[in-house]
Amino acid sequence: MRVGFVGWRGMVGSVLLQRMQEERDFDHVDPVFFSTSRAGGAGPPIGTADVPLRDANDPKAFAGLDAIVTCQGGDWTHAMHPALRAAGWSGHWIDAASALRMNDDAVIILDPLNRGVIDEARARGAKDWIGGNCTVSLMMMAFAGLLERDLVEWMTCMTYQAASGAGAQNMRELLAQMGEAHLAAKALLESPGASILDIDREVAGILRDERFPTEHFGVPLAGSLIPWIDKDLGNGMSREEWKGSAELNKILGRGVVPPEHAARASPQGGPRPPGAAKPPIPVESICVRIGAMRCHSQAVTIKLTEDLPQAEIESLIAGANEWVRLVPNTRDASIRHLTPAAVTGKLEIAVGRVRKLALGPGYVGAFTVGDQLLWGAAEPLRRMLRILVGR
Ligand code: NAP
């Protein structure tokens, strides 16, 4: 397969190339590298390294490719996908951006959970394969054992999302904010006798200072949090929160839940979208940005369709796939192994704090942490390419 790579220089793209090299994916494809800003420049040292980068803004430059893998972003997808399709290019389009996710003929790819949906779509001639929202993909990987057996009646996801989900510049800004907060209190911190309330006053002062670096987040994240992610849908819900329900159900082949239905989701289930074999699973969220670097965490409440014993719930969660790692529900294991610091840079999805809740039969609480650049972004893309390659 001749495969064009666009956006490989960015944060998701770099992680994708790294993973593809680790898994020797380039042994099975003939890569062609593109850039929107450095056409003619040098590509990564992969394949025929001295071939100059092609111009990603020139539709003709994609002629003859069997597939395009893009981590460039939604603007580029919006511009180039229709242009290439209109020009008759009929290859596979694998995309990290959300631009095409909800199109009828696009499949959200998360093959450990929806290989059947992917294979059915391939048989129908589908060509657009889109990575899911990072938070949704990580949550679904974590609770695949319950979702696959149709044991989830409804769930809530209270998220603690990392700075990386907002982009590389936001990660830099988080660190700059941490540095400023430390600087404001540095002199007092060095004095063991300084009052903690004086230290706190200095930090609160700098967080509210108009010179505090907030160009990208708009407000302080270090020493604080941001309880809204993505656009305001105008119904009390953020777009990120809507994705929890809409994408989970699309991934599972339960149809698309429009924002107005997601807002009204009830424990009895929402209306069944046309063509879906099963009704959508209601998923409600409050999505919050916190000062972690690249791991998203989520506290979930799950209402099971059956009141299963604790041991069976744990074994179903742990046995779902090779990436889930069940963390014992103890203080020591949780604070050591169920944190962004422990999970960052790893493919594993940590799941812990699993406990039957006193709310009634079938209620389960749990906490999960996953690296949003791996299973949350790059991994589903590279695996989709391997599915298409057939090896
Ligand atoms: P990004 O880091 O901003 O990179 C996108 C492109 O920006 C690069 O490929 C590169 O393209 C260009 N660029 C300009 N200056 C650069 C620099 N100094 N270093 C590297 N690249 C530079 O974007 P991203 O965060 O990877 O996101 C890409 C897409 O994936 C977006 O649609 C995003 O929504 C989606 N996504 C992101 C995440 C996430 O966690 N960030 C998760 C899931 C999905 P040229 O070579 O063409 O200039």
PDB file of N, CA and C in Angstrom, residues 189-287:
ATOM      1  N   LEU A 189       8.672  30.285  50.321  1.00  0.00           N
ATOM      2  CA  LEU A 189       8.876  28.830  50.436  1.00  0.00           C
ATOM      3  C   LEU A 189      10.251  28.511  51.010  1.00  0.00           C
ATOM      4  N   GLU A 190      11.213  29.375  50.688  1.00  0.00           N
ATOM      5  CA  GLU A 190      12.577  29.135  51.173  1.00  0.00           C
ATOM      6  C   GLU A 190      12.724  29.462  52.659  1.00  0.00           C
ATOM      7  N   SER A 191      11.724  30.135  53.199  1.00  0.00           N
ATOM      8  CA  SER A 191      11.794  30.465  54.618  1.00  0.00           C
ATOM      9  C   SER A 191      10.889  29.507  55.399  1.00  0.00           C
ATOM     10  N   PRO A 192      11.463  28.540  56.141  1.00  0.00           N
ATOM     11  CA  PRO A 192      10.650  27.520  56.818  1.00  0.00           C
ATOM     12  C   PRO A 192       9.611  28.118  57.765  1.00  0.00           C
ATOM     13  N   GLY A 193       9.841  29.321  58.261  1.00  0.00           N
ATOM     14  CA  GLY A 193       8.908  29.900  59.209  1.00  0.00           C
ATOM     15  C   GLY A 193       7.770  30.666  58.546  1.00  0.00           C
ATOM     16  N   ALA A 194       7.792  30.776  57.215  1.00  0.00           N
ATOM     17  CA  ALA A 194       6.761  31.586  56.542  1.00  0.00           C
ATOM     18  C   ALA A 194       5.386  30.950  56.713  1.00  0.00           C
ATOM     19  N   SER A 195       4.389  31.797  56.871  1.00  0.00           N
ATOM     20  CA  SER A 195       3.034  31.285  57.077  1.00  0.00           C
ATOM     21  C   SER A 195       2.473  30.733  55.761  1.00  0.00           C
ATOM     22  N   ILE A 196       1.805  29.589  55.835  1.00  0.00           N
ATOM     23  CA  ILE A 196       1.215  28.987  54.639  1.00  0.00           C
ATOM     24  C   ILE A 196       0.129  29.902  54.056  1.00  0.00           C
ATOM     25  N   LEU A 197      -0.533  30.682  54.907  1.00  0.00           N
ATOM     26  CA  LEU A 197      -1.558  31.589  54.382  1.00  0.00           C
ATOM     27  C   LEU A 197      -0.912  32.721  53.578  1.00  0.00           C
ATOM     28  N   ASP A 198       0.287  33.151  53.978  1.00  0.00           N
ATOM     29  CA  ASP A 198       1.001  34.158  53.184  1.00  0.00           C
ATOM     30  C   ASP A 198       1.425  33.565  51.840  1.00  0.00           C
ATOM     31  N   ILE A 199       1.897  32.322  51.882  1.00  0.00           N
ATOM     32  CA  ILE A 199       2.296  31.650  50.624  1.00  0.00           C
ATOM     33  C   ILE A 199       1.079  31.548  49.708  1.00  0.00           C
ATOM     34  N   ASP A 200      -0.023  31.112  50.277  1.00  0.00           N
ATOM     35  CA  ASP A 200      -1.255  30.942  49.497  1.00  0.00           C
ATOM     36  C   ASP A 200      -1.722  32.279  48.905  1.00  0.00           C
ATOM     37  N   ARG A 201      -1.571  33.353  49.689  1.00  0.00           N
ATOM     38  CA  ARG A 201      -1.991  34.672  49.213  1.00  0.00           C
ATOM     39  C   ARG A 201      -1.160  35.088  47.999  1.00  0.00           C
ATOM     40  N   GLU A 202       0.132  34.795  48.015  1.00  0.00           N
ATOM     41  CA  GLU A 202       1.003  35.121  46.877  1.00  0.00           C
ATOM     42  C   GLU A 202       0.563  34.341  45.629  1.00  0.00           C
ATOM     43  N   VAL A 203       0.279  33.051  45.841  1.00  0.00           N
ATOM     44  CA  VAL A 203      -0.102  32.212  44.686  1.00  0.00           C
ATOM     45  C   VAL A 203      -1.465  32.674  44.132  1.00  0.00           C
ATOM     46  N   ALA A 204      -2.428  32.897  45.013  1.00  0.00           N
ATOM     47  CA  ALA A 204      -3.748  33.372  44.540  1.00  0.00           C
ATOM     48  C   ALA A 204      -3.591  34.696  43.796  1.00  0.00           C
ATOM     49  N   GLY A 205      -2.689  35.536  44.299  1.00  0.00           N
ATOM     50  CA  GLY A 205      -2.468  36.841  43.661  1.00  0.00           C
ATOM     51  C   GLY A 205      -1.939  36.693  42.241  1.00  0.00           C
ATOM     52  N   ILE A 206      -0.970  35.784  42.064  1.00  0.00           N
ATOM     53  CA  ILE A 206      -0.394  35.655  40.720  1.00  0.00           C
ATOM     54  C   ILE A 206      -1.385  34.966  39.773  1.00  0.00           C
ATOM     55  N   LEU A 207      -2.188  34.028  40.295  1.00  0.00           N
ATOM     56  CA  LEU A 207      -3.178  33.377  39.417  1.00  0.00           C
ATOM     57  C   LEU A 207      -4.166  34.412  38.867  1.00  0.00           C
ATOM     58  N   ARG A 208      -4.445  35.453  39.668  1.00  0.00           N
ATOM     59  CA  ARG A 208      -5.432  36.459  39.235  1.00  0.00           C
ATOM     60  C   ARG A 208      -4.773  37.656  38.573  1.00  0.00           C
ATOM     61  N   ASP A 209      -3.453  37.635  38.483  1.00  0.00           N
ATOM     62  CA  ASP A 209      -2.728  38.765  37.903  1.00  0.00           C
ATOM     63  C   ASP A 209      -2.906  38.752  36.378  1.00  0.00           C
ATOM     64  N   GLU A 210      -3.151  39.915  35.800  1.00  0.00           N
ATOM     65  CA  GLU A 210      -3.409  39.937  34.351  1.00  0.00           C
ATOM     66  C   GLU A 210      -2.175  39.551  33.536  1.00  0.00           C
ATOM     67  N   ARG A 211      -0.993  39.561  34.179  1.00  0.00           N
ATOM     68  CA  ARG A 211       0.210  39.143  33.439  1.00  0.00           C
ATOM     69  C   ARG A 211       0.430  37.633  33.490  1.00  0.00           C
ATOM     70  N   PHE A 212      -0.387  36.911  34.240  1.00  0.00           N
ATOM     71  CA  PHE A 212      -0.249  35.446  34.319  1.00  0.00           C
ATOM     72  C   PHE A 212      -0.468  34.866  32.916  1.00  0.00           C
ATOM     73  N   PRO A 213       0.378  33.916  32.484  1.00  0.00           N
ATOM     74  CA  PRO A 213       0.272  33.431  31.091  1.00  0.00           C
ATOM     75  C   PRO A 213      -0.987  32.589  30.835  1.00  0.00           C
ATOM     76  N   THR A 214      -1.962  33.165  30.153  1.00  0.00           N
ATOM     77  CA  THR A 214      -3.233  32.453  29.889  1.00  0.00           C
ATOM     78  C   THR A 214      -3.652  32.574  28.422  1.00  0.00           C
ATOM     79  N   GLU A 215      -2.683  32.823  27.553  1.00  0.00           N
ATOM     80  CA  GLU A 215      -3.019  33.062  26.142  1.00  0.00           C
ATOM     81  C   GLU A 215      -3.793  31.886  25.543  1.00  0.00           C
ATOM     82  N   HIS A 216      -3.409  30.644  25.907  1.00  0.00           N
ATOM     83  CA  HIS A 216      -4.016  29.472  25.264  1.00  0.00           C
ATOM     84  C   HIS A 216      -5.228  28.924  26.019  1.00  0.00           C
ATOM     85  N   PHE A 217      -5.150  28.847  27.333  1.00  0.00           N
ATOM     86  CA  PHE A 217      -6.293  28.330  28.101  1.00  0.00           C
ATOM     87  C   PHE A 217      -7.319  29.427  28.385  1.00  0.00           C
ATOM     88  N   GLY A 218      -6.885  30.674  28.370  1.00  0.00           N
ATOM     89  CA  GLY A 218      -7.794  31.783  28.661  1.00  0.00           C
ATOM     90  C   GLY A 218      -7.887  32.095  30.149  1.00  0.00           C
ATOM     91  N   VAL A 219      -7.589  31.124  30.989  1.00  0.00           N
ATOM     92  CA  VAL A 219      -7.680  31.265  32.455  1.00  0.00           C
ATOM     93  C   VAL A 219      -6.569  30.402  33.061  1.00  0.00           C
ATOM     94  N   PRO A 220      -6.298  30.559  34.373  1.00  0.00           N
ATOM     95  CA  PRO A 220      -5.291  29.686  34.986  1.00  0.00           C
ATOM     96  C   PRO A 220      -5.749  28.230  35.009  1.00  0.00           C
ATOM     97  N   LEU A 221      -4.815  27.325  34.720  1.00  0.00           N
ATOM     98  CA  LEU A 221      -5.058  25.891  34.926  1.00  0.00           C
ATOM     99  C   LEU A 221      -4.199  25.413  36.104  1.00  0.00           C
ATOM    100  N   ALA A 222      -2.916  25.818  36.125  1.00  0.00           N
ATOM    101  CA  ALA A 222      -2.059  25.462  37.261  1.00  0.00           C
ATOM    102  C   ALA A 222      -2.665  26.052  38.533  1.00  0.00           C
ATOM    103  N   GLY A 223      -2.734  25.264  39.574  1.00  0.00           N
ATOM    104  CA  GLY A 223      -3.317  25.742  40.830  1.00  0.00           C
ATOM    105  C   GLY A 223      -4.817  25.917  40.757  1.00  0.00           C
ATOM    106  N   SER A 224      -5.415  25.429  39.661  1.00  0.00           N
ATOM    107  CA  SER A 224      -6.857  25.603  39.468  1.00  0.00           C
ATOM    108  C   SER A 224      -7.362  24.458  38.571  1.00  0.00           C
ATOM    109  N   LEU A 225      -8.529  24.593  38.020  1.00  0.00           N
ATOM    110  CA  LEU A 225      -9.017  23.653  37.003  1.00  0.00           C
ATOM    111  C   LEU A 225     -10.007  24.401  36.124  1.00  0.00           C
ATOM    112  N   ILE A 226     -10.384  23.778  35.013  1.00  0.00           N
ATOM    113  CA  ILE A 226     -11.302  24.446  34.082  1.00  0.00           C
ATOM    114  C   ILE A 226     -12.489  23.508  33.816  1.00  0.00           C
ATOM    115  N   PRO A 227     -13.663  23.849  34.349  1.00  0.00           N
ATOM    116  CA  PRO A 227     -14.785  22.903  34.262  1.00  0.00           C
ATOM    117  C   PRO A 227     -15.590  23.016  32.962  1.00  0.00           C
ATOM    118  N   TRP A 228     -14.919  23.240  31.855  1.00  0.00           N
ATOM    119  CA  TRP A 228     -15.610  23.273  30.557  1.00  0.00           C
ATOM    120  C   TRP A 228     -14.578  22.963  29.481  1.00  0.00           C
ATOM    121  N   ILE A 229     -14.904  22.026  28.582  1.00  0.00           N
ATOM    122  CA  ILE A 229     -13.991  21.682  27.489  1.00  0.00           C
ATOM    123  C   ILE A 229     -14.786  21.701  26.185  1.00  0.00           C
ATOM    124  N   ASP A 230     -14.239  22.388  25.201  1.00  0.00           N
ATOM    125  CA  ASP A 230     -14.824  22.487  23.853  1.00  0.00           C
ATOM    126  C   ASP A 230     -16.035  23.446  23.878  1.00  0.00           C
ATOM    127  N   LYS A 231     -16.780  23.427  22.786  1.00  0.00           N
ATOM    128  CA  LYS A 231     -17.813  24.456  22.561  1.00  0.00           C
ATOM    129  C   LYS A 231     -19.000  24.298  23.522  1.00  0.00           C
ATOM    130  N   ASP A 232     -19.736  25.412  23.644  1.00  0.00           N
ATOM    131  CA  ASP A 232     -20.970  25.440  24.429  1.00  0.00           C
ATOM    132  C   ASP A 232     -22.118  25.089  23.483  1.00  0.00           C
ATOM    133  N   LEU A 233     -22.815  23.975  23.725  1.00  0.00           N
ATOM    134  CA  LEU A 233     -23.906  23.578  22.825  1.00  0.00           C
ATOM    135  C   LEU A 233     -25.186  24.370  23.083  1.00  0.00           C
ATOM    136  N   GLY A 234     -25.166  25.195  24.131  1.00  0.00           N
ATOM    137  CA  GLY A 234     -26.320  26.048  24.386  1.00  0.00           C
ATOM    138  C   GLY A 234     -27.429  25.353  25.151  1.00  0.00           C
ATOM    139  N   ASN A 235     -27.231  24.067  25.494  1.00  0.00           N
ATOM    140  CA  ASN A 235     -28.264  23.339  26.253  1.00  0.00           C
ATOM    141  C   ASN A 235     -27.721  22.903  27.615  1.00  0.00           C
ATOM    142  N   GLY A 236     -26.697  23.635  28.074  1.00  0.00           N
ATOM    143  CA  GLY A 236     -26.107  23.281  29.362  1.00  0.00           C
ATOM    144  C   GLY A 236     -24.994  22.259  29.241  1.00  0.00           C
ATOM    145  N   MET A 237     -24.726  21.837  28.019  1.00  0.00           N
ATOM    146  CA  MET A 237     -23.767  20.760  27.798  1.00  0.00           C
ATOM    147  C   MET A 237     -22.627  21.262  26.925  1.00  0.00           C
ATOM    148  N   SER A 238     -21.414  20.816  27.230  1.00  0.00           N
ATOM    149  CA  SER A 238     -20.300  21.148  26.336  1.00  0.00           C
ATOM    150  C   SER A 238     -20.255  20.104  25.219  1.00  0.00           C
ATOM    151  N   ARG A 239     -19.598  20.464  24.126  1.00  0.00           N
ATOM    152  CA  ARG A 239     -19.481  19.515  23.009  1.00  0.00           C
ATOM    153  C   ARG A 239     -18.721  18.260  23.456  1.00  0.00           C
ATOM    154  N   GLU A 240     -17.722  18.439  24.310  1.00  0.00           N
ATOM    155  CA  GLU A 240     -16.966  17.293  24.821  1.00  0.00           C
ATOM    156  C   GLU A 240     -17.898  16.331  25.566  1.00  0.00           C
ATOM    157  N   GLU A 241     -18.844  16.885  26.311  1.00  0.00           N
ATOM    158  CA  GLU A 241     -19.775  16.047  27.068  1.00  0.00           C
ATOM    159  C   GLU A 241     -20.743  15.314  26.129  1.00  0.00           C
ATOM    160  N   TRP A 242     -21.173  16.005  25.086  1.00  0.00           N
ATOM    161  CA  TRP A 242     -22.050  15.382  24.090  1.00  0.00           C
ATOM    162  C   TRP A 242     -21.357  14.193  23.418  1.00  0.00           C
ATOM    163  N   LYS A 243     -20.023  14.350  23.176  1.00  0.00           N
ATOM    164  CA  LYS A 243     -19.287  13.281  22.484  1.00  0.00           C
ATOM    165  C   LYS A 243     -19.338  11.976  23.262  1.00  0.00           C
ATOM    166  N   GLY A 244     -19.377  12.062  24.597  1.00  0.00           N
ATOM    167  CA  GLY A 244     -19.390  10.850  25.410  1.00  0.00           C
ATOM    168  C   GLY A 244     -20.512   9.921  24.983  1.00  0.00           C
ATOM    169  N   SER A 245     -21.677  10.458  24.819  1.00  0.00           N
ATOM    170  CA  SER A 245     -22.825   9.647  24.436  1.00  0.00           C
ATOM    171  C   SER A 245     -22.821   9.359  22.928  1.00  0.00           C
ATOM    172  N   ALA A 246     -22.604  10.411  22.144  1.00  0.00           N
ATOM    173  CA  ALA A 246     -22.720  10.268  20.689  1.00  0.00           C
ATOM    174  C   ALA A 246     -21.676   9.298  20.140  1.00  0.00           C
ATOM    175  N   GLU A 247     -20.430   9.454  20.573  1.00  0.00           N
ATOM    176  CA  GLU A 247     -19.369   8.626  20.000  1.00  0.00           C
ATOM    177  C   GLU A 247     -19.417   7.199  20.542  1.00  0.00           C
ATOM    178  N   LEU A 248     -19.672   7.063  21.826  1.00  0.00           N
ATOM    179  CA  LEU A 248     -19.751   5.692  22.375  1.00  0.00           C
ATOM    180  C   LEU A 248     -20.784   4.886  21.591  1.00  0.00           C
ATOM    181  N   ASN A 249     -21.940   5.484  21.357  1.00  0.00           N
ATOM    182  CA  ASN A 249     -22.994   4.735  20.690  1.00  0.00           C
ATOM    183  C   ASN A 249     -22.700   4.506  19.212  1.00  0.00           C
ATOM    184  N   LYS A 250     -22.044   5.479  18.579  1.00  0.00           N
ATOM    185  CA  LYS A 250     -21.674   5.262  17.170  1.00  0.00           C
ATOM    186  C   LYS A 250     -20.613   4.161  17.073  1.00  0.00           C
ATOM    187  N   ILE A 251     -19.640   4.166  17.973  1.00  0.00           N
ATOM    188  CA  ILE A 251     -18.584   3.143  17.956  1.00  0.00           C
ATOM    189  C   ILE A 251     -19.196   1.753  18.111  1.00  0.00           C
ATOM    190  N   LEU A 252     -20.201   1.647  18.976  1.00  0.00           N
ATOM    191  CA  LEU A 252     -20.817   0.341  19.232  1.00  0.00           C
ATOM    192  C   LEU A 252     -21.889  -0.020  18.205  1.00  0.00           C
ATOM    193  N   GLY A 253     -22.088   0.843  17.200  1.00  0.00           N
ATOM    194  CA  GLY A 253     -23.101   0.556  16.188  1.00  0.00           C
ATOM    195  C   GLY A 253     -24.510   0.739  16.716  1.00  0.00           C
ATOM    196  N   ARG A 254     -24.660   1.579  17.740  1.00  0.00           N
ATOM    197  CA  ARG A 254     -25.996   1.835  18.310  1.00  0.00           C
ATOM    198  C   ARG A 254     -26.558   3.157  17.795  1.00  0.00           C
ATOM    199  N   GLY A 255     -25.969   3.662  16.718  1.00  0.00           N
ATOM    200  CA  GLY A 255     -26.493   4.875  16.101  1.00  0.00           C
ATOM    201  C   GLY A 255     -25.945   6.128  16.740  1.00  0.00           C
ATOM    202  N   VAL A 256     -26.299   7.257  16.137  1.00  0.00           N
ATOM    203  CA  VAL A 256     -25.797   8.551  16.579  1.00  0.00           C
ATOM    204  C   VAL A 256     -26.850   9.214  17.452  1.00  0.00           C
ATOM    205  N   VAL A 257     -26.406   9.757  18.577  1.00  0.00           N
ATOM    206  CA  VAL A 257     -27.343  10.446  19.466  1.00  0.00           C
ATOM    207  C   VAL A 257     -27.179  11.951  19.268  1.00  0.00           C
ATOM    208  N   PRO A 258     -28.187  12.629  18.705  1.00  0.00           N
ATOM    209  CA  PRO A 258     -28.043  14.071  18.530  1.00  0.00           C
ATOM    210  C   PRO A 258     -27.991  14.784  19.880  1.00  0.00           C
ATOM    211  N   PRO A 259     -27.417  16.008  19.927  1.00  0.00           N
ATOM    212  CA  PRO A 259     -27.233  16.691  21.202  1.00  0.00           C
ATOM    213  C   PRO A 259     -28.517  16.804  22.015  1.00  0.00           C
ATOM    214  N   GLU A 260     -29.641  17.039  21.347  1.00  0.00           N
ATOM    215  CA  GLU A 260     -30.880  17.246  22.112  1.00  0.00           C
ATOM    216  C   GLU A 260     -31.321  15.951  22.800  1.00  0.00           C
ATOM    217  N   HIS A 261     -31.042  14.782  22.182  1.00  0.00           N
ATOM    218  CA  HIS A 261     -31.391  13.517  22.829  1.00  0.00           C
ATOM    219  C   HIS A 261     -30.446  13.218  23.972  1.00  0.00           C
ATOM    220  N   ALA A 262     -29.152  13.496  23.739  1.00  0.00           N
ATOM    221  CA  ALA A 262     -28.187  13.224  24.801  1.00  0.00           C
ATOM    222  C   ALA A 262     -28.544  14.029  26.037  1.00  0.00           C
ATOM    223  N   ALA A 263     -29.026  15.246  25.828  1.00  0.00           N
ATOM    224  CA  ALA A 263     -29.375  16.105  26.962  1.00  0.00           C
ATOM    225  C   ALA A 263     -30.542  15.533  27.744  1.00  0.00           C
ATOM    226  N   ARG A 264     -31.409  14.772  27.045  1.00  0.00           N
ATOM    227  CA  ARG A 264     -32.593  14.231  27.717  1.00  0.00           C
ATOM    228  C   ARG A 264     -32.410  12.769  28.118  1.00  0.00           C
ATOM    229  N   ALA A 265     -31.157  12.264  27.937  1.00  0.00           N
ATOM    230  CA  ALA A 265     -30.943  10.840  28.181  1.00  0.00           C
ATOM    231  C   ALA A 265     -31.423  10.454  29.572  1.00  0.00           C
ATOM    232  N   SER A 266     -32.101   9.345  29.646  1.00  0.00           N
ATOM    233  CA  SER A 266     -32.634   8.912  30.935  1.00  0.00           C
ATOM    234  C   SER A 266     -32.154   7.497  31.201  1.00  0.00           C
ATOM    235  N   PRO A 267     -32.261   7.034  32.434  1.00  0.00           N
ATOM    236  CA  PRO A 267     -31.857   5.654  32.703  1.00  0.00           C
ATOM    237  C   PRO A 267     -32.661   4.635  31.880  1.00  0.00           C
ATOM    238  N   GLN A 268     -33.788   5.024  31.351  1.00  0.00           N
ATOM    239  CA  GLN A 268     -34.573   4.091  30.531  1.00  0.00           C
ATOM    240  C   GLN A 268     -34.021   3.993  29.103  1.00  0.00           C
ATOM    241  N   GLY A 269     -33.038   4.839  28.769  1.00  0.00           N
ATOM    242  CA  GLY A 269     -32.463   4.803  27.422  1.00  0.00           C
ATOM    243  C   GLY A 269     -33.108   5.830  26.529  1.00  0.00           C
ATOM    244  N   GLY A 270     -32.351   6.292  25.561  1.00  0.00           N
ATOM    245  CA  GLY A 270     -32.852   7.306  24.632  1.00  0.00           C
ATOM    246  C   GLY A 270     -33.596   6.647  23.490  1.00  0.00           C
ATOM    247  N   PRO A 271     -34.086   7.456  22.556  1.00  0.00           N
ATOM    248  CA  PRO A 271     -34.763   6.884  21.402  1.00  0.00           C
ATOM    249  C   PRO A 271     -33.768   6.109  20.531  1.00  0.00           C
ATOM    250  N   ARG A 272     -34.236   5.050  19.884  1.00  0.00           N
ATOM    251  CA  ARG A 272     -33.348   4.244  19.051  1.00  0.00           C
ATOM    252  C   ARG A 272     -33.136   4.926  17.689  1.00  0.00           C
ATOM    253  N   PRO A 273     -31.874   5.247  17.347  1.00  0.00           N
ATOM    254  CA  PRO A 273     -31.657   5.900  16.067  1.00  0.00           C
ATOM    255  C   PRO A 273     -31.977   4.949  14.918  1.00  0.00           C
ATOM    256  N   PRO A 274     -32.388   5.496  13.746  1.00  0.00           N
ATOM    257  CA  PRO A 274     -32.748   4.643  12.618  1.00  0.00           C
ATOM    258  C   PRO A 274     -31.590   3.711  12.264  1.00  0.00           C
ATOM    259  N   GLY A 275     -31.890   2.439  12.030  1.00  0.00           N
ATOM    260  CA  GLY A 275     -30.861   1.500  11.580  1.00  0.00           C
ATOM    261  C   GLY A 275     -30.089   0.845  12.710  1.00  0.00           C
ATOM    262  N   ALA A 276     -30.206   1.334  13.926  1.00  0.00           N
ATOM    263  CA  ALA A 276     -29.433   0.756  15.022  1.00  0.00           C
ATOM    264  C   ALA A 276     -30.179  -0.439  15.607  1.00  0.00           C
ATOM    265  N   ALA A 277     -29.439  -1.534  15.859  1.00  0.00           N
ATOM    266  CA  ALA A 277     -30.070  -2.747  16.353  1.00  0.00           C
ATOM    267  C   ALA A 277     -30.485  -2.608  17.806  1.00  0.00           C
ATOM    268  N   LYS A 278     -29.751  -1.806  18.552  1.00  0.00           N
ATOM    269  CA  LYS A 278     -30.043  -1.663  19.983  1.00  0.00           C
ATOM    270  C   LYS A 278     -30.177  -0.188  20.306  1.00  0.00           C
ATOM    271  N   PRO A 279     -30.928   0.149  21.381  1.00  0.00           N
ATOM    272  CA  PRO A 279     -31.049   1.566  21.741  1.00  0.00           C
ATOM    273  C   PRO A 279     -29.721   2.095  22.269  1.00  0.00           C
ATOM    274  N   PRO A 280     -29.511   3.419  22.144  1.00  0.00           N
ATOM    275  CA  PRO A 280     -28.266   3.983  22.651  1.00  0.00           C
ATOM    276  C   PRO A 280     -28.153   3.831  24.161  1.00  0.00           C
ATOM    277  N   ILE A 281     -26.916   3.746  24.626  1.00  0.00           N
ATOM    278  CA  ILE A 281     -26.660   3.719  26.070  1.00  0.00           C
ATOM    279  C   ILE A 281     -26.524   5.166  26.530  1.00  0.00           C
ATOM    280  N   PRO A 282     -27.339   5.625  27.480  1.00  0.00           N
ATOM    281  CA  PRO A 282     -27.175   7.002  27.955  1.00  0.00           C
ATOM    282  C   PRO A 282     -25.839   7.158  28.691  1.00  0.00           C
ATOM    283  N   VAL A 283     -25.086   8.171  28.282  1.00  0.00           N
ATOM    284  CA  VAL A 283     -23.809   8.487  28.948  1.00  0.00           C
ATOM    285  C   VAL A 283     -23.851   9.968  29.277  1.00  0.00           C
ATOM    286  N   GLU A 284     -23.746  10.308  30.524  1.00  0.00           N
ATOM    287  CA  GLU A 284     -23.721  11.724  30.926  1.00  0.00           C
ATOM    288  C   GLU A 284     -22.350  12.045  31.518  1.00  0.00           C
ATOM    289  N   SER A 285     -21.870  13.258  31.244  1.00  0.00           N
ATOM    290  CA  SER A 285     -20.522  13.615  31.699  1.00  0.00           C
ATOM    291  C   SER A 285     -20.474  15.046  32.201  1.00  0.00           C
ATOM    292  N   ILE A 286     -19.480  15.305  33.048  1.00  0.00           N
ATOM    293  CA  ILE A 286     -19.005  16.677  33.235  1.00  0.00           C
ATOM    294  C   ILE A 286     -17.511  16.589  32.956  1.00  0.00           C
ATOM    295  N   CYS A 287     -17.065  17.327  31.937  1.00  0.00           N
ATOM    296  CA  CYS A 287     -15.678  17.212  31.476  1.00  0.00           C
ATOM    297  C   CYS A 287     -14.863  18.389  31.990  1.00  0.00           C
TER     298      CYS A 287
END
